[in-house]
Each structure stands twice: as C-alpha cells, then as structure tokens.
Amino acid sequence: MAQIKVTLPDGSIKEVAKGISAGEIVKSISEGLYRNALAVKINDEVSDLNVAVNDDCNFKVLTFSDAEGKQVYWHTASHILAQAVKRIYPTAKLAIGPSIKTGFYYDIEFKTNVTQDDFAKIESEMQKIIKADFSIERKEMSKKEAKKYFEKADEDYKVELVEDIPDDKVSFYTQGEFTDLCRGPHLPSTGKVKAFKLTQLAGAYWRGNENNKMLTRIYGTAFDKKKDLDEYLAKVEEAKKRDHNKIGRELGYFMTDENIGQGLPLLMPKGTQLFETLTRFVEDEEKRRGYVRTKTPYMAKSNLYKISGHWDHYLDGMFVIGDEMKDKEVFALRPMTCPFQYTIYNNGLKSYRDLPIRYGETSTLFRNESSGEMHGLIRIRQFTLSEGHIICTPEQLESEFIGVLDLIKYIMNSVGLYNDLTFRFSRWDPNNKEKYIYEPEVWEKAEAKMKQILDHIGLDYVEAIDEAAFYGPKLDIQIANVYGKEDTLITIQIDMFLSKNFDMTYIDENGEKQYPYIIHRSSMGCYERTMALLLEKYAGAMPFWLAPVQVKVLSITDRAAEKANEIKDYLEDRGIRTEVDNRNEKIGYKIREAQLEKIPYMFILGDKEVENNVVSVRHRKDGDLGCKTVEEIVSIMLEEVRLKKCD
RNA sequence: GCUGAUGUAGCUCAGUUGGCAGAGCGAUUCACUCGUAAUGAAUAGGUCGGCGGUUCGAAUCCGCCCAUCAGCUCCA
C-alpha cells in the first residue's frame, strides 16, 4: 500500500497509508489528542477530521485552544442552533450562520415573533441534538441539484446563496435530519459541543443591506468546558460594569435629558474638567509642534458645502437651517472643519516658502446621525474634534504624515491608550458611485501614495475597502469598547480633491501655480469619544493627571476644618484640583465616599496631623501611605503630572 | 432608520387577575466630634416617560410619540 509523509508542527515526520482519514492520523499520534481534536490544518487549510489525506503535507491538529479550532467549534454550534430552530419552527427560513470573534450567530427569518424568552426552549432542543451525538457528514452536489434541493425545502436565502457560488460544486453538511449548505469545516459530531449559551437576539439585514428584509439574528457562544463558559459570561458581565455610559453617569461626568434630545449629552462639572484638561494638553502640544490655531464658525451658507462637495455627498448627515425652496439663504451646521480652514488658507497668496501650514482647531461639529445609532459619549450629534489640516507640497507629504503619526503616538501614550489601538487603511470602492467623488486616477494615486508611506514606516495595518472618506483614503486608528465593538478614534486622510474645488494654490520655485496636498488629521480624535474610552479603560479611576478631582481633604473633626481649607488653597495654588469634605460624618464614611468617587489621593486630617503639621495620605489603590508633609506629597504629585503617569 | 428589550422617588428596584403608590440606598433636619470603605433617630421626596383611547375605575389593557439599552445599517 502506498505511503505518504505527514510533517507535524514539531518537525517530526510520520508515515501513514495514503487515503487514510485525518482523524485516523490524529488517533495514531495520540489517543488523548484525538479526544480533544476538533479539526486539522493541512498545509494551511483547515479541514474536517473525516477528510482523506492523499499527499505529503504539513499536518496540525486543532483543539479548542487554537483560534481556528474555536472557529470550527462555533460554526458547528451555529448549525446545532439552526437544527434546533427548524425542529421548533419548521417554517423558519435559514440565511447564514457563521462563527465570529466571540462565538457564533445564525440569521433566520421567523414567521412568528421570537424573543429571548424562547431561548430556553431552543437551548433545550440544542441540548438534545448534542446528546444524540449525530455524526456530521460532508457531501457535495452540483449547483443545479443544490438549487433544486433548497427550492424544494423552501429555503429562499439558501437558493440565493447557491446561485452566488462561483464553483459548480457546492458542499453540504448533514447532522441527523438536518442538512445545511456550508463550506465547512465542521466537528466530526454534534456531541463534541459541550457548554453553550444563546446570548442575545437582534435584527440584522439580509446581506447587510438596509433595503433588504430584516432577519432575526440569534447570537450564542460555546466552550469545551462549562467552567470556561461561566468564566467568559462572568467576564462579559464584569466588562459591562466598566461601560462608560453607566459609570460616566454615576460618577457625574455627563448626563442626558429627553427634552434636550438624543445624541446631545451634557458634560457636568467633572466631565468638563476632564474635557478641558484634554483640550489644553492637545492645544499646547500642537502649538509646540508648529501648528497655528483657528477658531471658525459653527455654521455657514449652503454655498460653502456645495463647493466642498458635502452638499452632494454628505447632505443626509447635516443639520440644515432653512429650506432652499422658500428661503433666500440656507445655512447648515458644520459636519467638518475642512472648508473653513481652507477658506483661511485662501486669504492671501501663498508661496512654497509658506508651506507646510499646519492649522489646528478644537472644533465643535454637528452630524445628523440616525436615531438608532447614538450611544453614550461614543456616537453623538454634537461633538468636539481635535481637528486640523496640513497644507503641504508633494515633497513634504511623507514627513508631514509621519509627523502626524508621531504626534498621535505621543498624545495617545500620554493618556495610556496607545497600546489599545489598531490601524486600518481605509480605501474607496470604485463600485460605490454614490459615496465617492468619481475620479479613479486620482484615487489610485492617493491610495498608492498612502500605502507607500505606511509601508515605508513599517506600520502594522489592515486594509478595508469602501471605508474611505468621500474625498480620499484614510488611515483609521481603531479602538474597541467594553463590548468589544470597534470604533474609529482618530483618522488621518490624504485629500487630493478639495484643494481643486476650493482653488487652493501656492506658487512654486518656478513661479508656477500648484495645487497643494492636504492632510486631514486628528490628534486625540473626538474628545467625547476619547473620554468614553478613558472611562472604560480605567473603570472611572482616571490617571492622576487627568482626574477631575485629584485630592480630597477629609477632616476628622471640625477642629481640623480650618486647616483643611488652608491645605486646599495651597494645593489649588499649585494647580492641583482639590475638594474638602468638612461634613459632620465619621472618617470611615468620608473615605468610603471618596473611594467610590475614585479620587486618587485622600488627605486625612485630625488633631495629630494638625499638631505635627502633616497630612495622613491615603491612595485610592495603595491605601494608607502614612504621614507626610504637604510639601513632600505635593512634589510627588507634581512629578506624576509632569510625567503624565498612567497606571 | 430597522429588529428586540426597557422606562415607577436623586439611584437600584418591588408592585398579584385593572381597585388607597412601596422598599433599600441617597437627600434634609436633629443628636453624636468620631482615626483609614457605611453612627443613630426623625422628616421630606411621585404628572408611575408623554399624549390619546377602553373602563365606574389604568402604573397595570390598547394606540401613537419621546427617551434609554443591545444588535443591524451608517460613521469620529
């Protein structure tokens, strides 16, 4: 019998009979491993354990501890969900059911209303399917047969999916009475799934297109040990406690009011203090790096947006004041700062010697988001961006771009978020003619230029199609919130269109008029959103330099009250934000309150301290630090501020 | 905008088949002057998200609207 060579990850080679199943190979390596095996990876391709191995190959066994193993596990779990659903709701139509980062989902069209209350029923049916331990069989058929099969089964979505598969052969997986169209791979049997839970229910458009029918999406997750599932669920619950939308309100950073409106949060004194600390820091740092600052209007006539292209490409996102049909003048609140700073640039003729010009502005913007999109401080209708535009020559583009990245790195490091960021190169989609200014050559040039810069500096990024701005490609700097949902925190964009629209030029060395390059950029992103992510990162316990209240002086008896006020004045004079608690309460109670407010330092002041001219220092995390003179502790705190320490 | 859930005192939440609006924490007042995460007592606090309907009677049933949450879509 013919033999083939299988190379294992440790480099060892195993000779096996040609045509043997992957599962048999695993079993021959180790029985224990076989029990945990979910799938295999043959030359970079993940396959079922049932697959026959016919050639020499690299061979890796996938278990639940491999990311790819988890994906297979969750994919099978989604099929079990679908099977259970079809048993309970035979008229339900199945769409797609993939694995995702933290589990799986299945999109289903139900004829009846299904809510979370139905989960228990579905879960117990899933449990039955797992207990039955159906073996999962793969088979192939032609597209024509497949289509016929699903037409007969009245599965419209599957029919549509089959039609879109380019190959003539399509694969199926069958477990018990249930068969689903699926590329696979899958676990060998349903009994392999141990601990699972359906987690949430949501609507989702068929094919992600809002013009299509909305299906019901059931989310779930699964683990190979009950304990790990419980731990995961507990961790999710724990993460929710850090939700800025909860602690930001509890700690008095912001509030909302139904009479003010959706997406219009009110920053309360603490939120405003943090906002001001952040904006001043950014403004000072940008000035240091050669930015000049502007302060431009919050609204403008529609003319301006017609020139910029916003009227054509962004009208839905704008708040328009007036009616073009009735009013002589129509205004709109600005959704972006670009046209305003460009107008400043155009005031006076510019020479190549004037470039680069770096304009910065702490810019309040207005975007008319749809009602379902608002979220705490993360998605709002009025927000303030650390906005700016760099106008430069083609030769200056790369060094300016790098300068922007360096600024972002410094700023994000200072608030402790830099290591949580990921980079996304967002490109246009030539097929999306609605969204973008359609000039393919210009796009190609801009994207090539950006890619060249990114690759040159060796930035680690992913590419995303159809995520660009309407006027140019972006480098989006992404961050995840407590729910794991990713958002753009900062973007840097290269714009090769608007300088022409605004007739922005400079005179080059030869006395010729040239169009400059423009970099749109932010350094800290939108302050509200950044504040939200800081609240989540630190669970409300802001680094000392950012904390709205840095010190609380707690008097033990009213004999110390006067001294407490003196200390507050001393600290405030040195720029340390201080509050005094002279209330007639027990010291334990005052400490508890300051602790719950997450105030970094508490100074406890009784007869003993007043007499010795010291304060008893307590840190919110490190506890009692003993007695220190005020001068001593103030110098420690000022050093923390200088270093912008984040822990 | 769409799907689903939610909205009762400042906060967290009870409130049965439609029949007098409840608790804990917080707040206020008084007493206590206290040593590193909750002193005690008393008092006040409500258009039950809003508007309309059904009913002798609505926090409770129905409709519309507003807001909040998760997800989709869209975006910083």
XYZ file of C-alpha atoms (C1' of nucleotides) in Angstrom:
723
model
C 0.000 0.000 0.000
C 1.259 3.482 -0.884
C 2.622 5.547 1.973
C 2.687 9.319 2.388
C 4.729 11.556 4.699
C 2.942 13.807 7.176
C 5.031 16.549 8.814
C 3.886 17.521 12.313
C 4.363 21.015 13.806
C 7.380 19.868 15.871
C 9.094 18.872 12.609
C 8.753 15.130 13.117
C 7.567 13.088 10.145
C 5.002 10.353 10.292
C 4.467 7.816 7.535
C 0.866 6.784 7.006
C -1.153 4.950 4.395
C -2.334 7.101 1.515
C -6.042 7.925 1.689
C -6.363 7.449 5.425
C -8.626 9.961 7.203
C -7.170 12.871 9.104
C -8.898 11.567 12.220
C -7.097 8.229 11.913
C -3.795 10.059 11.660
C -4.577 12.024 14.812
C -5.543 8.829 16.597
C -2.249 7.255 15.605
C -0.369 10.198 17.106
C -2.140 10.011 20.453
C -5.498 8.800 21.741
C -5.655 11.723 24.161
C -5.093 14.220 21.415
C -7.793 12.532 19.347
C -10.313 13.082 22.109
C -9.623 16.839 22.029
C -9.215 17.147 18.274
C -11.820 19.349 16.578
C -10.356 19.637 13.102
C -6.978 19.612 11.379
C -4.916 22.044 9.418
C -3.365 20.528 6.315
C -0.913 22.846 4.551
C -2.629 25.984 5.911
C -6.094 24.708 5.087
C -8.462 23.854 7.902
C -10.298 20.599 7.236
C -12.657 18.105 8.827
C -11.290 15.127 10.691
C -13.108 12.960 8.119
C -11.136 14.275 5.189
C -8.936 11.748 3.366
C -5.248 12.613 3.200
C -3.711 11.672 -0.127
C -0.448 13.578 -0.356
C 2.586 14.507 1.683
C 1.690 17.510 3.797
C 2.182 19.638 6.884
C -0.283 18.477 9.475
C -1.557 20.238 12.572
C -4.242 19.083 14.979
C -6.644 21.836 16.031
C -8.165 21.817 19.501
C -10.226 24.378 21.349
C -7.095 26.211 22.398
C -6.376 27.105 18.747
C -8.178 30.142 17.365
C -9.037 28.131 14.243
C -10.268 25.246 16.358
C -12.649 27.590 18.150
C -13.968 28.857 14.813
C -14.856 25.307 13.731
C -16.391 24.602 17.126
C -18.563 27.690 16.971
C -19.525 27.068 13.379
C -20.835 23.657 14.328
C -22.646 25.198 17.306
C -24.405 27.538 14.889
C -25.586 24.535 12.856
C -26.914 22.939 16.031
C -28.780 26.170 16.722
C -30.235 26.101 13.205
C -31.265 22.456 13.559
C -32.995 23.176 16.875
C -34.765 26.188 15.381
C -36.021 24.141 12.413
C -37.384 21.495 14.790
C -39.326 24.055 16.821
C -40.218 26.411 13.953
C -40.442 24.296 10.779
C -41.485 27.358 8.724
C -38.424 29.402 9.677
C -36.077 30.175 6.792
C -32.351 29.992 7.362
C -29.949 32.587 5.988
C -26.354 32.460 7.215
C -24.742 31.211 10.415
C -21.034 31.921 10.761
C -18.649 31.894 13.688
C -17.483 35.284 14.938
C -14.849 36.626 17.317
C -16.579 35.500 20.481
C -18.954 32.774 19.324
C -21.474 32.413 16.565
C -24.814 33.591 15.247
C -27.488 32.453 12.835
C -29.683 34.795 10.799
C -33.197 33.420 10.480
C -36.497 34.610 9.094
C -39.222 33.617 11.532
C -42.905 33.551 10.689
C -43.766 34.090 14.335
C -42.377 36.564 16.816
C -39.366 35.122 18.639
C -37.964 36.770 21.763
C -35.282 35.996 24.333
C -37.950 34.201 26.334
C -37.829 31.487 23.682
C -34.124 30.875 24.262
C -34.671 28.274 26.993
C -36.807 26.224 24.631
C -34.278 26.448 21.807
C -31.378 25.705 24.131
C -33.004 22.559 25.464
C -33.602 21.376 21.884
C -29.941 22.090 21.117
C -29.016 20.052 24.174
C -30.991 17.111 22.750
C -29.121 17.373 19.455
C -25.801 17.391 21.274
C -26.852 14.413 23.372
C -27.887 12.474 20.261
C -24.308 12.954 19.067
C -25.187 12.936 15.355
C -22.184 12.383 13.163
C -21.628 15.283 10.800
C -21.205 14.200 7.174
C -19.932 16.277 4.315
C -21.115 15.719 0.774
C -21.007 17.569 -2.489
C -23.528 18.102 -5.220
C -23.787 20.185 -8.337
C -25.118 23.698 -8.153
C -28.206 22.673 -10.060
C -29.014 19.868 -7.657
C -28.343 22.112 -4.701
C -30.679 24.760 -6.007
C -33.383 22.224 -6.560
C -32.891 20.844 -3.057
C -33.306 24.230 -1.408
C -36.185 25.283 -3.668
C -37.995 22.162 -2.537
C -37.171 22.920 1.075
C -38.486 26.475 0.572
C -35.212 27.981 1.755
C -35.139 31.161 -0.372
C -31.961 32.533 1.170
C -30.030 29.341 0.585
C -31.154 29.332 -3.045
C -29.769 32.832 -3.392
C -26.510 31.794 -1.739
C -26.118 28.785 -4.010
C -26.625 30.989 -7.075
C -23.753 33.183 -5.951
C -21.227 30.385 -5.513
C -18.768 30.581 -8.421
C -17.808 26.846 -8.485
C -20.094 24.258 -9.989
C -19.798 22.030 -6.935
C -21.185 23.043 -3.585
C -20.713 21.289 -0.274
C -23.254 20.269 2.330
C -23.110 19.116 5.890
C -25.658 16.782 7.359
C -26.291 16.025 11.021
C -29.287 13.792 11.746
C -32.319 15.078 9.848
C -30.687 18.471 9.241
C -28.679 19.442 6.164
C -27.154 22.836 5.560
C -25.261 24.452 2.748
C -21.808 25.053 4.124
C -18.195 25.299 3.103
C -17.199 23.834 6.467
C -15.163 22.535 8.083
C -17.088 21.087 10.998
C -16.625 18.942 14.072
C -16.995 15.189 13.495
C -20.193 15.029 15.556
C -22.665 17.216 17.433
C -21.691 15.648 20.764
C -18.343 17.452 20.632
C -20.028 20.699 21.668
C -20.028 20.770 25.449
C -21.090 24.056 27.037
C -23.052 26.651 25.103
C -25.398 29.558 25.671
C -27.564 31.760 23.494
C -26.596 35.261 24.448
C -28.653 37.783 22.557
C -31.169 38.465 19.895
C -31.067 41.243 17.337
C -32.263 42.270 13.940
C -29.896 42.138 11.002
C -30.491 42.945 7.363
C -30.153 40.160 4.807
C -26.722 40.641 3.226
C -26.106 43.665 5.436
C -28.147 45.886 3.168
C -30.744 48.097 4.770
C -33.004 47.847 1.720
C -33.352 44.127 2.290
C -35.601 42.306 4.684
C -34.617 42.298 8.320
C -33.943 38.880 9.736
C -33.680 37.761 13.329
C -30.133 37.133 14.440
C -29.560 34.831 17.387
C -26.134 35.125 18.974
C -24.515 32.462 21.102
C -21.226 31.207 22.355
C -19.799 27.821 23.307
C -16.830 26.401 25.174
C -15.401 22.949 25.653
C -15.666 23.292 29.427
C -18.629 24.534 31.426
C -16.234 26.388 33.688
C -14.766 28.352 30.760
C -18.228 29.300 29.554
C -19.156 30.550 33.030
C -15.891 32.455 33.265
C -16.476 34.044 29.877
C -20.022 35.070 30.777
C -18.802 36.489 34.090
C -16.088 38.419 32.284
C -18.641 39.960 29.933
C -20.764 40.958 32.932
C -17.662 42.428 34.586
C -16.796 44.390 31.434
C -20.277 45.881 31.373
C -19.612 47.403 34.780
C -16.893 49.475 33.118
C -19.322 50.742 30.487
C -18.692 54.499 30.290
C -22.370 55.010 29.714
C -23.025 53.686 33.203
C -20.052 54.871 35.247
C -19.813 58.165 33.355
C -23.295 58.983 34.577
C -22.779 57.547 38.062
C -19.556 59.481 38.603
C -21.109 62.717 37.353
C -19.187 63.150 34.098
C -22.211 63.543 31.877
C -25.968 63.248 31.646
C -28.664 63.349 29.019
C -32.150 64.770 29.066
C -35.068 63.820 26.911
C -36.024 67.471 26.392
C -32.589 68.287 25.044
C -32.525 65.360 22.706
C -30.841 62.239 21.559
C -27.111 62.304 20.999
C -26.759 65.579 22.879
C -25.057 64.787 26.181
C -24.463 67.472 28.805
C -20.979 67.481 30.273
C -21.265 68.031 34.000
C -18.501 69.757 36.044
C -16.342 66.624 36.262
C -16.725 65.800 32.575
C -15.991 69.393 31.680
C -12.844 69.381 33.822
C -11.566 66.275 32.016
C -12.552 67.787 28.662
C -10.594 70.947 29.452
C -7.553 69.044 30.708
C -7.503 67.118 27.429
C -8.100 70.052 25.085
C -5.456 72.223 26.781
C -2.950 69.407 26.612
C -3.594 68.872 22.899
C -3.636 72.582 22.064
C -0.325 73.226 23.845
C 1.348 70.207 22.294
C 0.206 71.119 18.788
C 1.486 74.676 19.168
C 4.794 73.221 20.247
C 4.824 71.211 17.009
C 4.319 74.147 14.711
C 0.532 74.244 14.419
C -1.273 77.558 14.198
C -4.722 77.629 15.676
C -8.015 78.778 14.196
C -11.494 79.428 15.535
C -14.061 79.243 12.758
C -17.881 79.471 12.626
C -20.176 76.604 13.587
C -22.339 77.211 10.526
C -22.126 78.510 7.006
C -24.276 79.157 3.970
C -25.041 76.225 1.739
C -22.678 77.695 -0.887
C -19.662 76.607 1.113
C -20.798 72.987 1.288
C -21.622 72.976 -2.401
C -18.020 73.907 -3.180
C -16.632 71.329 -0.740
C -18.839 68.541 -2.038
C -20.584 67.975 1.289
C -23.885 69.115 -0.212
C -23.663 66.337 -2.795
C -22.044 63.623 -0.727
C -22.923 64.311 2.900
C -26.284 66.124 2.966
C -28.020 63.357 4.937
C -25.513 63.809 7.716
C -26.011 67.551 8.068
C -28.373 69.788 10.027
C -29.715 72.273 7.511
C -31.319 75.501 8.712
C -33.863 76.816 6.240
C -35.465 75.500 3.092
C -33.857 76.023 -0.310
C -37.276 76.342 -1.955
C -38.539 79.070 0.395
C -35.648 80.923 1.973
C -33.221 83.316 0.363
C -30.350 81.964 2.398
C -29.951 78.448 3.680
C -27.403 77.588 6.366
C -26.036 74.335 7.669
C -24.253 73.439 10.891
C -20.807 72.222 10.014
C -20.146 68.467 9.981
C -16.425 69.006 9.357
C -13.923 71.827 9.656
C -12.133 71.448 6.325
C -13.885 74.098 4.211
C -13.448 76.700 6.959
C -9.727 76.227 7.364
C -9.327 76.106 3.572
C -11.025 79.474 3.390
C -8.447 80.847 5.820
C -5.675 79.379 3.681
C -7.081 81.134 0.653
C -6.860 84.522 2.348
C -3.736 85.806 0.648
C -1.419 84.312 -1.923
C 0.827 81.511 -0.649
C 4.383 80.696 -1.651
C 6.068 77.306 -1.420
C 8.096 79.007 1.311
C 4.933 79.271 3.441
C 4.394 75.504 3.390
C 3.754 73.395 5.244
C 0.988 75.254 7.038
C -0.494 73.306 9.951
C -3.901 74.504 11.100
C -5.345 73.147 14.336
C -8.727 73.766 15.896
C -10.715 72.437 18.831
C -13.707 72.123 16.619
C -17.329 71.558 17.515
C -19.118 69.618 14.794
C -22.694 68.544 14.125
C -23.750 65.391 12.371
C -27.298 64.204 12.000
C -26.888 60.571 12.954
C -29.925 58.301 12.622
C -31.798 57.772 15.863
C -30.697 54.195 16.484
C -27.021 54.999 16.231
C -26.448 57.164 19.266
C -24.500 55.684 22.129
C -23.398 57.417 25.340
C -20.460 59.667 24.541
C -19.284 57.441 21.691
C -21.795 58.331 18.964
C -23.396 61.731 19.379
C -24.841 64.510 17.244
C -22.690 67.357 18.531
C -19.082 66.660 19.328
C -15.708 68.311 19.534
C -12.825 67.111 17.437
C -9.123 67.793 17.832
C -9.243 68.785 14.202
C -6.571 70.033 11.845
C -5.369 70.299 8.273
C -1.855 70.362 6.961
C -1.333 72.001 3.613
C 1.939 70.975 2.038
C 3.875 70.315 -1.154
C 4.103 66.786 -2.596
C 7.685 66.546 -1.311
C 6.572 67.359 2.225
C 3.715 64.861 2.321
C 5.583 61.902 3.769
C 7.414 63.775 6.504
C 4.221 65.601 7.485
C 2.312 62.319 7.594
C 4.973 60.824 9.822
C 4.858 63.934 11.993
C 1.137 63.424 12.482
C 1.633 59.792 13.479
C 4.336 60.820 15.909
C 2.038 63.397 17.487
C -0.739 60.817 17.811
C 1.634 58.358 19.407
C 2.736 60.945 21.952
C -0.818 62.058 22.742
C -2.242 58.546 22.989
C 0.670 57.347 25.111
C 0.117 60.235 27.464
C -3.432 59.127 28.180
C -2.465 55.452 28.193
C -4.451 54.331 25.149
C -1.708 53.859 22.571
C -1.288 50.126 23.145
C -5.017 49.559 22.642
C -5.018 50.996 19.115
C -5.053 49.193 15.773
C -4.574 50.713 12.328
C -6.837 50.380 9.310
C -6.022 51.626 5.827
C -9.469 52.591 4.525
C -9.797 52.612 0.765
C -12.586 53.572 -1.586
C -14.787 51.222 -3.598
C -14.980 52.197 -7.285
C -18.364 50.430 -7.439
C -19.886 52.741 -4.842
C -20.564 55.664 -7.153
C -22.930 57.403 -4.730
C -20.450 57.882 -1.954
C -17.222 58.997 -3.586
C -16.033 61.715 -5.914
C -15.560 59.576 -9.013
C -12.080 60.151 -10.439
C -10.357 56.763 -10.444
C -6.893 58.028 -11.471
C -6.809 60.492 -8.575
C -7.925 57.804 -6.145
C -5.334 55.387 -7.381
C -2.628 57.963 -6.956
C -3.720 58.961 -3.449
C -4.064 55.367 -2.258
C -0.726 54.376 -3.739
C 0.896 57.337 -2.017
C -0.614 56.491 1.331
C 0.256 52.823 1.057
C 3.813 53.730 0.173
C 4.118 55.891 3.292
C 2.542 53.264 5.558
C 4.774 50.516 4.222
C 7.811 52.734 4.381
C 7.407 53.409 8.088
C 6.521 49.752 8.666
C 3.142 50.381 10.297
C 1.144 47.253 11.110
C -2.255 47.774 9.472
C -5.193 46.026 7.831
C -6.857 47.183 4.616
C -10.575 47.873 4.330
C -12.438 48.516 1.105
C -15.257 51.069 0.983
C -14.298 52.735 4.260
C -12.704 55.868 2.795
C -13.997 59.427 3.135
C -15.801 60.737 0.045
C -12.726 62.806 -0.847
C -9.845 60.481 -0.077
C -8.320 57.418 1.583
C -7.910 57.297 5.360
C -5.713 55.761 7.959
C -8.252 54.950 10.640
C -6.995 54.363 14.132
C -9.351 51.928 15.813
C -10.168 51.020 19.385
C -12.607 48.565 20.979
C -15.099 49.422 23.714
C -16.079 47.203 26.668
C -18.445 45.208 24.467
C -15.607 44.502 22.048
C -17.187 46.751 19.451
C -14.607 48.590 17.403
C -14.810 52.283 16.621
C -12.607 54.780 14.881
C -10.888 57.010 17.397
C -8.668 59.014 15.079
C -8.318 59.363 11.351
C -5.653 60.752 9.049
C -6.723 61.419 5.484
C -4.975 62.447 2.313
C -7.179 64.712 0.250
C -6.398 65.366 -3.383
C -9.764 66.758 -4.430
C -10.806 69.630 -2.254
C -7.816 71.857 -2.995
C -9.094 71.995 -6.583
C -12.700 72.585 -5.515
C -11.566 75.489 -3.363
C -8.984 76.664 -5.852
C -6.285 76.476 -3.205
C -2.883 77.051 -4.699
C 0.662 78.039 -3.909
C 3.402 79.453 -6.114
C 6.314 77.061 -6.584
C 10.035 77.755 -7.128
C 9.402 78.399 -10.811
C 6.670 80.907 -10.216
C 4.006 78.410 -11.293
C 0.664 77.927 -9.548
C 0.355 74.460 -7.957
C -2.328 72.607 -6.044
C -1.059 71.548 -2.619
C -1.596 68.226 -0.869
C -3.828 68.318 2.195
C -3.706 66.038 5.209
C -6.875 65.971 7.307
C -5.954 64.760 10.724
C -6.929 64.465 14.337
C -4.568 64.022 17.239
C -6.826 62.851 20.045
C -9.922 62.222 17.984
C -13.270 63.376 19.231
C -12.914 64.403 22.861
C -16.232 62.940 23.950
C -15.397 59.562 22.451
C -11.891 59.593 23.860
C -13.303 60.420 27.279
C -15.656 57.463 26.963
C -12.793 55.096 26.201
C -10.724 56.515 29.051
C -13.616 55.960 31.454
C -13.830 52.358 30.278
C -10.107 51.711 30.308
C -9.679 52.976 33.860
C -13.165 51.985 35.081
C -13.561 55.616 36.137
C -10.300 55.721 38.147
C -8.582 58.306 35.946
C -4.811 58.646 35.996
C -3.809 61.362 38.465
C -3.039 63.971 35.818
C -6.477 63.525 34.248
C -8.614 63.049 37.358
C -11.218 65.827 37.639
C -10.721 65.895 41.408
C -7.193 64.864 42.327
C -7.219 65.254 46.089
C -9.931 65.259 48.708
C -9.071 66.624 52.131
C -11.086 64.842 54.821
C -11.278 66.377 58.270
C -11.886 64.053 61.195
C -13.418 66.671 63.492
C -14.331 70.307 62.899
C -11.187 71.286 64.843
C -9.322 70.375 61.631
C -11.761 72.095 59.273
C -9.905 75.362 59.019
C -6.594 73.654 58.362
C -8.289 71.532 55.666
C -9.353 74.691 53.836
C -5.831 76.097 54.101
C -4.392 72.938 52.550
C -6.917 73.075 49.732
C -5.849 76.653 48.910
C -2.188 75.627 48.995
C -2.827 72.733 46.563
C -5.051 74.775 44.248
C -2.320 77.426 44.046
C -0.048 74.699 42.716
C -2.562 73.560 40.132
C -3.832 70.507 41.997
C -7.590 70.095 41.798
C -8.771 69.688 45.365
C -12.006 69.321 47.299
C -12.601 69.481 51.028
C -15.010 67.293 52.978
C -15.700 69.070 56.266
C -19.079 67.444 56.781
C -20.044 66.166 60.163
C -19.519 62.492 59.301
C -17.336 59.665 60.523
C -13.961 59.417 58.806
C -14.702 55.893 57.569
C -17.781 57.188 55.833
C -15.903 60.058 54.174
C -13.203 57.698 52.991
C -15.758 55.323 51.566
C -17.378 58.120 49.591
C -14.066 59.458 48.235
C -13.074 55.912 47.374
C -16.317 55.346 45.428
C -15.727 58.641 43.622
C -12.328 57.161 42.596
C -10.405 60.189 43.822
C -6.656 59.424 43.580
C -5.488 60.885 46.917
C -7.218 61.478 50.218
C -5.624 63.621 52.904
C -6.886 62.699 56.353
C -6.640 65.441 58.864
C -7.125 65.030 62.619
C -5.733 66.673 65.768
C -2.495 64.674 65.457
C -1.767 65.851 61.906
C -2.697 69.465 62.612
C -0.392 69.447 65.616
C 2.539 67.950 63.635
C 1.812 69.981 60.514
C 1.475 66.867 58.310
C -1.304 65.040 56.480
C -2.121 61.352 56.600
C -2.113 60.311 52.938
C -4.344 57.610 51.549
C -4.173 56.460 47.941
C -7.286 55.042 46.265
C -5.380 51.901 45.259
C -2.387 51.621 47.584
C -4.269 52.540 50.748
C -2.676 54.215 53.772
C 0.686 55.780 52.849
C 1.355 57.218 56.305
C 2.006 60.822 57.304
C 3.782 63.253 55.005
C 4.276 66.980 54.937
C 2.124 68.716 52.369
C 5.242 69.924 50.513
C 6.536 66.369 50.269
C 3.345 64.852 48.847
C 2.745 67.815 46.535
C 6.144 67.326 44.918
C 5.321 63.639 44.329
C 2.005 64.618 42.753
C 3.502 67.338 40.568
C 6.009 64.819 39.291
C 3.127 62.472 38.378
C 1.528 65.308 36.445
C 4.786 66.192 34.693
C 5.311 62.580 33.591
C 1.630 62.167 32.750
C 1.780 58.874 34.565
C -0.930 56.369 33.599
C -1.300 53.177 35.571
C -33.985 54.424 10.001
C -34.681 48.906 11.109
C -35.228 44.408 14.921
C -35.777 43.282 20.036
C -35.942 44.885 25.089
C -36.702 48.724 28.773
C -38.893 53.386 31.189
C -42.269 53.548 38.841
C -38.757 58.847 44.270
C -31.896 61.560 43.047
C -30.004 55.950 42.444
C -31.148 50.424 42.425
C -35.575 48.071 42.052
C -40.724 45.642 44.115
C -45.846 46.489 42.782
C -50.591 39.797 42.152
C -56.460 38.696 37.870
C -57.341 46.711 36.483
C -59.333 48.782 42.897
C -55.540 53.932 48.539
C -48.004 54.433 45.299
C -43.871 50.723 48.114
C -38.594 49.201 49.943
C -33.288 49.883 50.404
C -29.612 53.441 49.473
C -29.170 58.714 48.906
C -31.137 63.790 50.488
C -32.835 67.128 54.541
C -33.156 68.114 59.966
C -31.548 66.912 64.886
C -28.142 64.396 68.164
C -23.161 62.403 68.147
C -16.781 65.401 67.329
C -15.697 60.301 65.777
C -8.727 57.746 63.171
C -8.407 54.832 57.148
C -14.693 51.648 52.841
C -21.350 52.816 55.644
C -23.366 56.383 63.638
C -28.461 56.804 65.191
C -33.388 58.930 65.036
C -36.995 61.788 62.555
C -38.767 64.154 58.055
C -39.439 65.294 53.048
C -39.442 63.294 48.295
C -44.087 60.653 42.727
C -47.922 64.003 36.302
C -45.796 55.706 37.586
C -41.556 58.781 30.333
C -45.539 61.932 27.363
C -50.254 62.285 24.762
C -54.729 59.888 23.482
C -58.211 55.636 23.949
C -61.014 51.460 26.595
C -63.268 51.283 31.593
C -67.375 53.094 37.181
C -62.027 52.967 37.977
C -55.497 52.442 34.487
C -48.596 52.231 36.927
C -51.317 47.729 35.118
C -55.150 46.811 28.865
C -54.836 49.259 23.602
C -52.693 53.107 20.027
C -49.242 56.940 18.811
C -44.951 59.652 20.326
C -40.327 60.555 23.308
C -36.070 58.621 25.689
C -32.606 54.575 27.226
C -30.013 49.750 26.104
C -28.132 45.696 22.714
C -27.634 44.500 17.594
C -28.031 45.790 12.134
C -27.032 49.679 8.731
C -24.174 54.229 8.748
C -19.948 56.918 10.885
C -15.393 60.375 14.520
